[in-house]
Short mmCIF file of C-alpha atoms in Angstrom, two decimals:
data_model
loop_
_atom_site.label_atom_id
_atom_site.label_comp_id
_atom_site.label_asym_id
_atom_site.label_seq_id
_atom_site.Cartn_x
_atom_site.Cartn_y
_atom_site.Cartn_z
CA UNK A 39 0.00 0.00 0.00
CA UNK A 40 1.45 3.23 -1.16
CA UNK A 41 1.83 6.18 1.31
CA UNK A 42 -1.36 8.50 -0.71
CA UNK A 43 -3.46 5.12 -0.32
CA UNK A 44 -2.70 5.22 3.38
CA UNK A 45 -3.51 8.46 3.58
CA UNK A 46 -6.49 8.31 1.58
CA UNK A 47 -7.98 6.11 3.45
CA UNK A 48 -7.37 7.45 6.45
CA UNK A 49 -8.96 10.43 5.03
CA UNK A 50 -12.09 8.63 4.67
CA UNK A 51 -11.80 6.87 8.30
CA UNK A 52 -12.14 10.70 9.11
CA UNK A 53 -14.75 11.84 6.52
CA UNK A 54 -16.85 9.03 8.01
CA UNK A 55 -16.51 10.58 11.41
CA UNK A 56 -14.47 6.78 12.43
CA UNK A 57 -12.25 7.47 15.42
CA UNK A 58 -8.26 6.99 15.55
CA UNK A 59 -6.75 5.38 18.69
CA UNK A 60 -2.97 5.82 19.19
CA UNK A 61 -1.79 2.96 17.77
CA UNK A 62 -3.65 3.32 14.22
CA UNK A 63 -1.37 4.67 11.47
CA UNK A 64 -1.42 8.18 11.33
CA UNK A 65 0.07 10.69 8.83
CA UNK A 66 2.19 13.19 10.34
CA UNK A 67 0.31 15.82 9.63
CA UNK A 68 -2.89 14.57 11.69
CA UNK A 69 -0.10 13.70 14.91
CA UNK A 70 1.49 16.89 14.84
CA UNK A 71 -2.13 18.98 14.97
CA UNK A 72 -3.58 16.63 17.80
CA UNK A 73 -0.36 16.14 19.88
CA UNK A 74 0.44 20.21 19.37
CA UNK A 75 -3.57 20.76 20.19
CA UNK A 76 -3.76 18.50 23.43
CA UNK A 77 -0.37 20.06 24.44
CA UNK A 78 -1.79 23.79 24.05
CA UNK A 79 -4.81 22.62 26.05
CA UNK A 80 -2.88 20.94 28.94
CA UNK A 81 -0.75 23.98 28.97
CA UNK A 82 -3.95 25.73 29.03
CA UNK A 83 -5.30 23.98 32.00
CA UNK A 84 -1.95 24.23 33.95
CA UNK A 85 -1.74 28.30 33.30
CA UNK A 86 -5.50 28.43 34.19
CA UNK A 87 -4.55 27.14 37.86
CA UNK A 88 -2.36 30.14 38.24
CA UNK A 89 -5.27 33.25 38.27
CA UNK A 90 -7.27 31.49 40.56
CA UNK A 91 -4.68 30.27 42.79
CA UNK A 92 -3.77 33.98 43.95
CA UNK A 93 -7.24 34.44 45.02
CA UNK A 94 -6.80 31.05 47.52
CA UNK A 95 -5.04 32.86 50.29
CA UNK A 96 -7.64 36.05 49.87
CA UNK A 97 -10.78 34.20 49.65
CA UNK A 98 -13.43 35.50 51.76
CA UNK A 99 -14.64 33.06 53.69
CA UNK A 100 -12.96 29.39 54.67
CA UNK A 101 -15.45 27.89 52.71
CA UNK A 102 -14.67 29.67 49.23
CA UNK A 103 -10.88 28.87 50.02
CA UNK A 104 -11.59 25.40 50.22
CA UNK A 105 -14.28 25.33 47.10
CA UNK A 106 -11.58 27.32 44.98
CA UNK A 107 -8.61 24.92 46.09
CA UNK A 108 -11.07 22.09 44.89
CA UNK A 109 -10.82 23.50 41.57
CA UNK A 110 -7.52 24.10 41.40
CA UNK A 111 -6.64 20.64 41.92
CA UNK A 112 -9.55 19.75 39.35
CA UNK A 113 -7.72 22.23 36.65
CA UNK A 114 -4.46 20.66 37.32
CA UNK A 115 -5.92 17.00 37.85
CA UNK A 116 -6.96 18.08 34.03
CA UNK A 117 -3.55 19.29 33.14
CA UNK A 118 -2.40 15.49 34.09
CA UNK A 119 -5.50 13.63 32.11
CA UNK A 120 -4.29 15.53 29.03
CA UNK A 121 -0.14 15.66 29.15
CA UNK A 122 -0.82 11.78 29.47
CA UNK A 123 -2.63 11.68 26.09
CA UNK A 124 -0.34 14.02 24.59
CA UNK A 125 2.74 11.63 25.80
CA UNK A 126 1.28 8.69 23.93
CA UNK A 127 1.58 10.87 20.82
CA UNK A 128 5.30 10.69 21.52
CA UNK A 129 6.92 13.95 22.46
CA UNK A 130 7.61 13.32 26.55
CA UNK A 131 6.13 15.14 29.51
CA UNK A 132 9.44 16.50 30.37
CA UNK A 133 9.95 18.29 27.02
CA UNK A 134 6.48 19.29 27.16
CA UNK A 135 6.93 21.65 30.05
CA UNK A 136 10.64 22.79 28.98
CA UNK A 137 8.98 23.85 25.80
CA UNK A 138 5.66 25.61 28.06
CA UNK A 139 8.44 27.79 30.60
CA UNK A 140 10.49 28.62 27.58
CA UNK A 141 7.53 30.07 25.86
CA UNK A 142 8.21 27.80 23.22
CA UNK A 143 4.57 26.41 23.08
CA UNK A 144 1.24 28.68 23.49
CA UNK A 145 -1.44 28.59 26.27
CA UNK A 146 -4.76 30.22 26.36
CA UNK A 147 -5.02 33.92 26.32
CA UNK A 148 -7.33 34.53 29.29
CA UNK A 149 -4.60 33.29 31.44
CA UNK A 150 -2.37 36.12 30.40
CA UNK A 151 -4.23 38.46 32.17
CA UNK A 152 -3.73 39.84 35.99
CA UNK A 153 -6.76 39.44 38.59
CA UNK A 154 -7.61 42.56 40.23
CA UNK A 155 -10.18 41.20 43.26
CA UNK A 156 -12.44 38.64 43.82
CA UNK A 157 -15.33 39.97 40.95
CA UNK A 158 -12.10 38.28 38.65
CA UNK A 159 -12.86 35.09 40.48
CA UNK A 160 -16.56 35.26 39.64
CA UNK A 161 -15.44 35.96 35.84
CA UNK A 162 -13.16 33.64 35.23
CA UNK A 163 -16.01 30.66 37.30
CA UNK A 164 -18.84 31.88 35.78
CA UNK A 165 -17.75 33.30 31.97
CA UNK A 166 -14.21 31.94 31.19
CA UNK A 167 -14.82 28.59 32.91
CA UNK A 168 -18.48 28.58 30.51
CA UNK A 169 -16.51 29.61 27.59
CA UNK A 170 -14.22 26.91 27.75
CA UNK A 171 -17.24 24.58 27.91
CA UNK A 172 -18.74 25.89 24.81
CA UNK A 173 -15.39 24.99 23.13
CA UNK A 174 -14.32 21.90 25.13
CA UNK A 175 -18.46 19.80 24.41
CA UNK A 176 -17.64 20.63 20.80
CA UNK A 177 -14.37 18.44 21.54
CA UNK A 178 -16.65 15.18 22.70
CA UNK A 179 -16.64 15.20 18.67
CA UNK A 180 -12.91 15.10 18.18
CA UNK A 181 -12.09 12.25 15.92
CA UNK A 182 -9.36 11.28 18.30
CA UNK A 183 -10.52 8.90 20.77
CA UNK A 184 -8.08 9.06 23.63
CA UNK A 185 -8.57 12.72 23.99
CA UNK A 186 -12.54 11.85 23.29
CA UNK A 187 -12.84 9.77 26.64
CA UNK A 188 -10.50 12.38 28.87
CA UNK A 189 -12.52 15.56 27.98
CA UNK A 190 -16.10 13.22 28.82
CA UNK A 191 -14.33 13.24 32.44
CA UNK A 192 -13.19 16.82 32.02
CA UNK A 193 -16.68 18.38 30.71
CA UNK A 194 -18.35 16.45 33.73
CA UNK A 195 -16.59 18.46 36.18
CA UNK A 196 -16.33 21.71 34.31
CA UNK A 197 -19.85 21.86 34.75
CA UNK A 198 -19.56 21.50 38.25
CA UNK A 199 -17.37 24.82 37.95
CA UNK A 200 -19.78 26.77 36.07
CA UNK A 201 -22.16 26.43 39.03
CA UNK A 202 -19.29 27.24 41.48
CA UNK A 203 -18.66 30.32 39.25
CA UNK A 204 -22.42 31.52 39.19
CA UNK A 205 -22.70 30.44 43.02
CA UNK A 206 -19.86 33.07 43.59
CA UNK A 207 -21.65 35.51 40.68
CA UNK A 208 -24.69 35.33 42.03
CA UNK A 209 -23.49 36.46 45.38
CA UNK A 210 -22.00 39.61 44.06
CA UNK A 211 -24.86 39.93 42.40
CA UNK A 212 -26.94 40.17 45.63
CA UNK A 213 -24.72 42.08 47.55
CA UNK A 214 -24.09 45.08 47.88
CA UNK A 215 -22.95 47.94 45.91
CA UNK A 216 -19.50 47.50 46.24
CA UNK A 217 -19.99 43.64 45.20
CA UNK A 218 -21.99 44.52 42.58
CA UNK A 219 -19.08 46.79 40.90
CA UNK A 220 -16.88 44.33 41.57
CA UNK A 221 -18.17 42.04 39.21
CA UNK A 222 -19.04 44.68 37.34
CA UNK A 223 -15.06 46.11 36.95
CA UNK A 224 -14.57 41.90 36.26
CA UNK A 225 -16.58 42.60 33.25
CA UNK A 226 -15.36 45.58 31.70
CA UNK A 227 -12.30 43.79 31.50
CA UNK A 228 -12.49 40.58 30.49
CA UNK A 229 -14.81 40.93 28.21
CA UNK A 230 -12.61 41.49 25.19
CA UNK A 231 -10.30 38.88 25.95
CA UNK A 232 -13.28 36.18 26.54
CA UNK A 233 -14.52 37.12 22.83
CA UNK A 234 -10.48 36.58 22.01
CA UNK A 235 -10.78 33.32 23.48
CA UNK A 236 -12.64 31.59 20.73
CA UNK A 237 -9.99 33.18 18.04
CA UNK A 238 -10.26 34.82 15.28
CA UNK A 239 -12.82 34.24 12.47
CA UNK A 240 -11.75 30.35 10.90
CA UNK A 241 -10.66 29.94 7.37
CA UNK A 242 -12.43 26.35 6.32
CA UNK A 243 -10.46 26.21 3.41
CA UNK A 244 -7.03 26.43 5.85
CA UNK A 245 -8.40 24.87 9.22
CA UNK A 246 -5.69 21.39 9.92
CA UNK A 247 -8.14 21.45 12.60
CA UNK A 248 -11.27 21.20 11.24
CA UNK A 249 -9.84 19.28 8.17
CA UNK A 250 -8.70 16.64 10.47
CA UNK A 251 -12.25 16.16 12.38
CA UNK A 252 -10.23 17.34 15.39
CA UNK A 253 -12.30 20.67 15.97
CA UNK A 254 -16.20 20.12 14.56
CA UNK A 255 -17.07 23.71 14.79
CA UNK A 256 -15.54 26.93 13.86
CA UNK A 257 -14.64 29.97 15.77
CA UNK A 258 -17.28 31.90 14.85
CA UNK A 259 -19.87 29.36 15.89
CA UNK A 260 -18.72 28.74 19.17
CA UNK A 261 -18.33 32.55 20.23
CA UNK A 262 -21.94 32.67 18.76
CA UNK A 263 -23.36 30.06 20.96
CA UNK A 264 -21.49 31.73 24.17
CA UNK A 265 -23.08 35.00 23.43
CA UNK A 266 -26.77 33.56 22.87
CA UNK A 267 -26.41 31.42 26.09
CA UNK A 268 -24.53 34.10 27.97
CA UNK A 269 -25.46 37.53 27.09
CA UNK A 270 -29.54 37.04 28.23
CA UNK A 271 -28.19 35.87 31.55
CA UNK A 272 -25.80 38.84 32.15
CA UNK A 273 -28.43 41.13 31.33
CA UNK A 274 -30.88 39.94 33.89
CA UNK A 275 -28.47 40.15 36.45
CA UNK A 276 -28.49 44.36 35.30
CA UNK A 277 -24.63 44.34 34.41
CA UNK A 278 -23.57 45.83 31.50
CA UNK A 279 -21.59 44.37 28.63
CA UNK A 280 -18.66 47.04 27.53
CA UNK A 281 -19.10 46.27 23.49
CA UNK A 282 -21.58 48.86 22.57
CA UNK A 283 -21.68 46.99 18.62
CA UNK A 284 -23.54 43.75 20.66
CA UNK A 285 -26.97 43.63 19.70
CA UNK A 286 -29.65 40.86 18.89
CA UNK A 287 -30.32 40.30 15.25
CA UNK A 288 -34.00 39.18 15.07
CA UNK A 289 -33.92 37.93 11.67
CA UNK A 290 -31.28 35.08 12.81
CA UNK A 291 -32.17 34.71 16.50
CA UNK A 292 -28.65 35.22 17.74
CA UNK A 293 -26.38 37.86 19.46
CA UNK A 294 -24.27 39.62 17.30
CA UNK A 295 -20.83 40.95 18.73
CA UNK A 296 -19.79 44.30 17.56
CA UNK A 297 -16.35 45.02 15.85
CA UNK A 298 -13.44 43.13 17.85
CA UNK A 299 -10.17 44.74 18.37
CA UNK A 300 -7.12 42.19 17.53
CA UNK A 301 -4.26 43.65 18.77
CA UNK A 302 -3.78 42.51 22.03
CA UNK A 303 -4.71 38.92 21.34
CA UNK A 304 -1.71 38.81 18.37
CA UNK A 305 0.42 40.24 21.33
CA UNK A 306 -0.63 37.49 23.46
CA UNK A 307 0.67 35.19 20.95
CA UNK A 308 3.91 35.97 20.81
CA UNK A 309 4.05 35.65 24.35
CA UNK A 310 3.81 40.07 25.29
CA UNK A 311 0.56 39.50 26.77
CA UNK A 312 0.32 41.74 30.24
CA UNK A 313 0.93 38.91 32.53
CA UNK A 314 2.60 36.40 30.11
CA UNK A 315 6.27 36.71 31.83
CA UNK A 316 4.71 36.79 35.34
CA UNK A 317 3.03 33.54 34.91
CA UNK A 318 5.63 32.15 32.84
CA UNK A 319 8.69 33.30 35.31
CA UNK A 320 6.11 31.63 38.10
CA UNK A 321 5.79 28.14 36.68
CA UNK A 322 9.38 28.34 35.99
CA UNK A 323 10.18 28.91 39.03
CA UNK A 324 8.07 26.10 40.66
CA UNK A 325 9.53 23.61 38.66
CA UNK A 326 13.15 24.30 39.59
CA UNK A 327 12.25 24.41 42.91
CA UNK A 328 10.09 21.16 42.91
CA UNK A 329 13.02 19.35 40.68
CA UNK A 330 13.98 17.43 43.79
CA UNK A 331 10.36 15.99 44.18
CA UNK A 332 10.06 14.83 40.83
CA UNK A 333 13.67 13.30 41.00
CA UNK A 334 12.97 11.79 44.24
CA UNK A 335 9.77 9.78 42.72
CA UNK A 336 10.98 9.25 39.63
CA UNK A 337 12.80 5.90 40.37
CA UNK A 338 10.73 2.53 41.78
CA UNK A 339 10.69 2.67 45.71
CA UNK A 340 8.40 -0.60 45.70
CA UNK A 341 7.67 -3.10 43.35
CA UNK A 342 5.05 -5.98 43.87
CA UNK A 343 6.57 -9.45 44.37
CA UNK B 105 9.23 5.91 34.66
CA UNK B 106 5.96 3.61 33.33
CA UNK B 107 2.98 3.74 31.82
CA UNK B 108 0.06 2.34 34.22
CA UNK B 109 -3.54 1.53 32.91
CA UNK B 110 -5.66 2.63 35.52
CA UNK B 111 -8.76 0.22 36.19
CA UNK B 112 -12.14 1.39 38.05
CA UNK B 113 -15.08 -0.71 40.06
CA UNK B 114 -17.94 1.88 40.77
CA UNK B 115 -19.65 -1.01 42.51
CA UNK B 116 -19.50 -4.55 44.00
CA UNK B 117 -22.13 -5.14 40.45
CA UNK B 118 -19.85 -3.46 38.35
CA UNK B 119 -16.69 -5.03 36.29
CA UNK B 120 -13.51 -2.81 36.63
CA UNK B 121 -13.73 -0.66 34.02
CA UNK B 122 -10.48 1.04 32.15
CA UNK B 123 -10.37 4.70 32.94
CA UNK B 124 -7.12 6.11 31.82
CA UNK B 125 -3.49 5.76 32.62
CA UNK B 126 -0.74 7.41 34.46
CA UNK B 127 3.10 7.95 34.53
CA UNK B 128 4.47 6.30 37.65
CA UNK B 129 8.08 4.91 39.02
CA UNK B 130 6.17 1.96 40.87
CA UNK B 131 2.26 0.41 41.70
CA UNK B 132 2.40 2.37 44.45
CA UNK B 133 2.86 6.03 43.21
CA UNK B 134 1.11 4.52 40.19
CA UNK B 135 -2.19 3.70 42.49
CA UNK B 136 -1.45 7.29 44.49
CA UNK B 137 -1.56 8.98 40.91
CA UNK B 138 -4.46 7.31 39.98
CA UNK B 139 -6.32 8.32 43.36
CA UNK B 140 -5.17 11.88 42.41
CA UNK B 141 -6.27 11.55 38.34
CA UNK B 142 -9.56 9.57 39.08
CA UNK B 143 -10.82 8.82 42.47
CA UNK B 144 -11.23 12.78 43.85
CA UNK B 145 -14.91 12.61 44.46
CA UNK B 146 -15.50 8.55 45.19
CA UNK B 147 -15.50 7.49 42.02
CA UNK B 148 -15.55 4.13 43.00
CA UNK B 149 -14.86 1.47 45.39
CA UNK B 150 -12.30 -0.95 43.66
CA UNK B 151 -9.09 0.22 41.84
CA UNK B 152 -6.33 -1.56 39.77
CA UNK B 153 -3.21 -0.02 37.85
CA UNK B 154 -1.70 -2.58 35.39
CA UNK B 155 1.57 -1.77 34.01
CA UNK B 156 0.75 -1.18 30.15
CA UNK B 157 3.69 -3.60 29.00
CA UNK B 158 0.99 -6.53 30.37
CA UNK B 159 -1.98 -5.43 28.46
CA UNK B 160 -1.80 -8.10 25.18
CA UNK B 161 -3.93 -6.13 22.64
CA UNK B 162 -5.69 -8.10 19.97
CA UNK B 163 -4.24 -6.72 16.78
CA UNK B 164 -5.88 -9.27 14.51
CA UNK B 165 -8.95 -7.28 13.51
CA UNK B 166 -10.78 -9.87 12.04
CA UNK B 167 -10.77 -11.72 15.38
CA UNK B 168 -13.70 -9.71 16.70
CA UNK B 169 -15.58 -10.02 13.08
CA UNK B 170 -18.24 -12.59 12.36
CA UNK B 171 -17.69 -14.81 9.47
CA UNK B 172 -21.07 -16.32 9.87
CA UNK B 173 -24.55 -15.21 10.29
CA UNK B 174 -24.60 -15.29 14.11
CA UNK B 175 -28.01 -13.72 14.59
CA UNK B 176 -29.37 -16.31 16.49
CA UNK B 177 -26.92 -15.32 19.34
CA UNK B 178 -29.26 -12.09 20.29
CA UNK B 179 -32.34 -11.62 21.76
CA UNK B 180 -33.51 -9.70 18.48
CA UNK B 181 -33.61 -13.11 16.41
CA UNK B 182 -36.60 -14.60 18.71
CA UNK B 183 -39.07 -11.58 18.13
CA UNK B 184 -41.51 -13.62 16.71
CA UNK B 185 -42.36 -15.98 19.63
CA UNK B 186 -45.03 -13.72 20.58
CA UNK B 187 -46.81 -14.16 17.18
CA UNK B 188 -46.15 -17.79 17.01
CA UNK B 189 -47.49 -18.15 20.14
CA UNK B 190 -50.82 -16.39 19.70
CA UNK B 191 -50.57 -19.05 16.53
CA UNK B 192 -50.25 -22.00 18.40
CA UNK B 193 -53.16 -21.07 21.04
CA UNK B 194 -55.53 -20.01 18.76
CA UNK B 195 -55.47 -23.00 17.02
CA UNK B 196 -54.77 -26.14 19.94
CA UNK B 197 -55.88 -24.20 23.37
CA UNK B 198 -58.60 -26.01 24.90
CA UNK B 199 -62.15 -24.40 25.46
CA UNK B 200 -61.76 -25.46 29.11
CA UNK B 201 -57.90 -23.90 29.11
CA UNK B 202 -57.23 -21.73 32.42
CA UNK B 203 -57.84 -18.19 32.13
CA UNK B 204 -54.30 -16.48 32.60
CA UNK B 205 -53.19 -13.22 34.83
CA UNK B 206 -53.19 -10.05 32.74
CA UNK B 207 -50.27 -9.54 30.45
CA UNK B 208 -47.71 -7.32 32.56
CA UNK B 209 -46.32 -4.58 30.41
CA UNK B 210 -42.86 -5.18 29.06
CA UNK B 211 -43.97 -9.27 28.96
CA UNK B 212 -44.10 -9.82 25.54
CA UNK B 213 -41.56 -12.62 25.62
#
């Protein structure tokens, strides 16, 4: 079998909307998008532990410190899940975070942004943690199967976050004026970069991505379906959304976002975001300093007889 | 360093079920990882990590295929016992036959 029959045919396996385990023949071009996708979105989950994990020590009540530290671990639990995949695509766990500290590989851009006070922590709960799901149940489609059955686990407990992330929302919501413009202040800020976070408008023609079966739905849908699910819900709560363009387009049904501003999130990609070096220089810094652990556990202490 | 397939019971009914796998020196860090990875909220009862070198994977894909028509092996093939058995009463059930309990719904074996 020639290497274009191969590859035809896996084209179809694909076309057919099959699914590839690891050990099926691949062409390179379909291991280097999933491995560098699944690496992006480990990264992703890793970085994501950082924002929240300031807020730990300065939650306001014992109860929110423990609920956050819960998700923490659940982000970084995540982190593990999907390095593993990544690993059996063959580029090693080590390499992968050399590459992450050197700013050799990319991670989301709503974790290159500072937290202010706790109305960030209701954001990033309630609006970044629901963006991600938007984005992460269009994955459950993803023709590769290994990262199929880790983001069922993931999605299950995401959705446990959203309601941690209203629950906190909500409160703010209730309180008092000074709550209330704190989540307020959350919003005027992160709402650009949440619209970044879906990327910019997909080219079809160009998508690896969406060639490959490993994204099912473009950009532009999946901001779409965060603004009809989202927006409504903001606007009950009597917070404003800082894009005066947003309106609802009767004719479709659907929210329409006005004009969105590039520049910072082509910033953010090569790594100038406002906080990039800040998280970056912190990760870095807890891995030299945990080298030790991961030495100590790295050789067999006990082995069954 | 190893790879270790990490195996789940939910229940003393259920089988151990694969879940995932984990990078681990030893069982024991393996089965500590594995806690970590899949066990945060009780996930289950029962857990085994096997080290992936002693999972045997069938790579003979036509050992799971069916040469044969093997329809006879599911529950699907007997549908018409229902029928045939309306059949066979309506035409040899005696006059004097007892009268039998309502059908309960869902009986239509």
């Amino acid at each position: 079998m020639t290497y274009e029959d191969k590859l035809a045919e896996f084209k179809a396996r694909i076309d057919s909307k099959d699914k590839i385990e690891t050990n099926d023949w691949m062409p390179d071009e379909y291991r280097d998008a999933v491995l560098k996708f699944i690496e992006m979105h480990a990264n992703s989950e890793i970085m994501g532990a950082l924002p929240e994990r300031e807020w730990i020590p300065r939650a306001p009540s014992l109860r929110r410190k423990m609920s956050l530290t819960a998700k923490v671990q659940d982000e970084v639990g995540h982190a593990q899940l999907l390095y593993r995949v990544a690993e059996d695509l063959g580029k090693s766990r080590e390499s992968m975070f050399e590459d992450l500290i050197n700013g050799r590989t990319k991670f989301h851009n709503v974790f290159h942004y500072p937290t202010e006070h706790w109305g960030d922590v209701a954001i990033i709960g309630w609006l970044i943690d629901g963006a991600a799901l938007v984005t992460q149940r269009a994955l459950l489609d993803c023709s590769y199967a290994p990262y199929t059955r880790v983001m069922r686990r993931i999605c299950s407990e995401e959705q446990l976050h959203l309601r941690h992330g209203e629950d906190i929302t909500l409160e703010l919501a209730n309180g008092t004026e000074r709550q209330r413009w704190m989540f307020q202040d959350g919003l005027d800020r992160w709402w650009e970069p949440i619209m970044h976070f879906f990327g910019p408008p997909s080219n079809p023609a160009k998508d690896v991505l969406l060639r490959w079966g490993i994204k099912s739905k473009n950009n532009e849908e999946l901001r779409g379906e965060f603004l009809d699910h989202y927006v409504p819900r903001i606007l009950d709560l009597g917070f404003q959304i800082p894009d005066t363009g947003l309106h609802f387009d009767e004719s479709t049904g659907h929210w329409v976002p006005g004009e969105i501003d590039w520049t910072i999130f082509w910033k953010i990609v090569k790594g100038e975001g406002p906080s990039t070096q800040a998280r970056l220089s912190m990760r870095r810094k807890v891995w030299d300093h945990h080298r030790w652990v991961r030495e100590a556990l790295s050789e067999p202490l006990w082995s069954a007889a | 360093m190893q790879v270790w397939e990490v195996f789940q019971q939910k229940g003393h009914t259920d089988a151990y079920a694969h879940v995932g796998s984990v990078l681990a020196p030893d069982p024991l860090m393996a089965m500590s990882y594995a806690k970590e990875c899949f066990f945060r909220r009780k996930e289950g009862m029962g857990l085994w990590v096997v080290r992936r070198a002693d999972v045997h994977q069938s790579t003979d894909h036509g050992l799971l295929e069916q040469v044969t028509d093997k329809s006879y092996r599911y529950p699907e093939a007997y549908r018409g016992v229902v029928a045939k058995r309306e059949l066979a009463r309506a035409k040899f059930a005696p006059a004097s036959a007892p009268r039998r309990a309502a059908a309960v719904a869902g009986d239509d074996f």
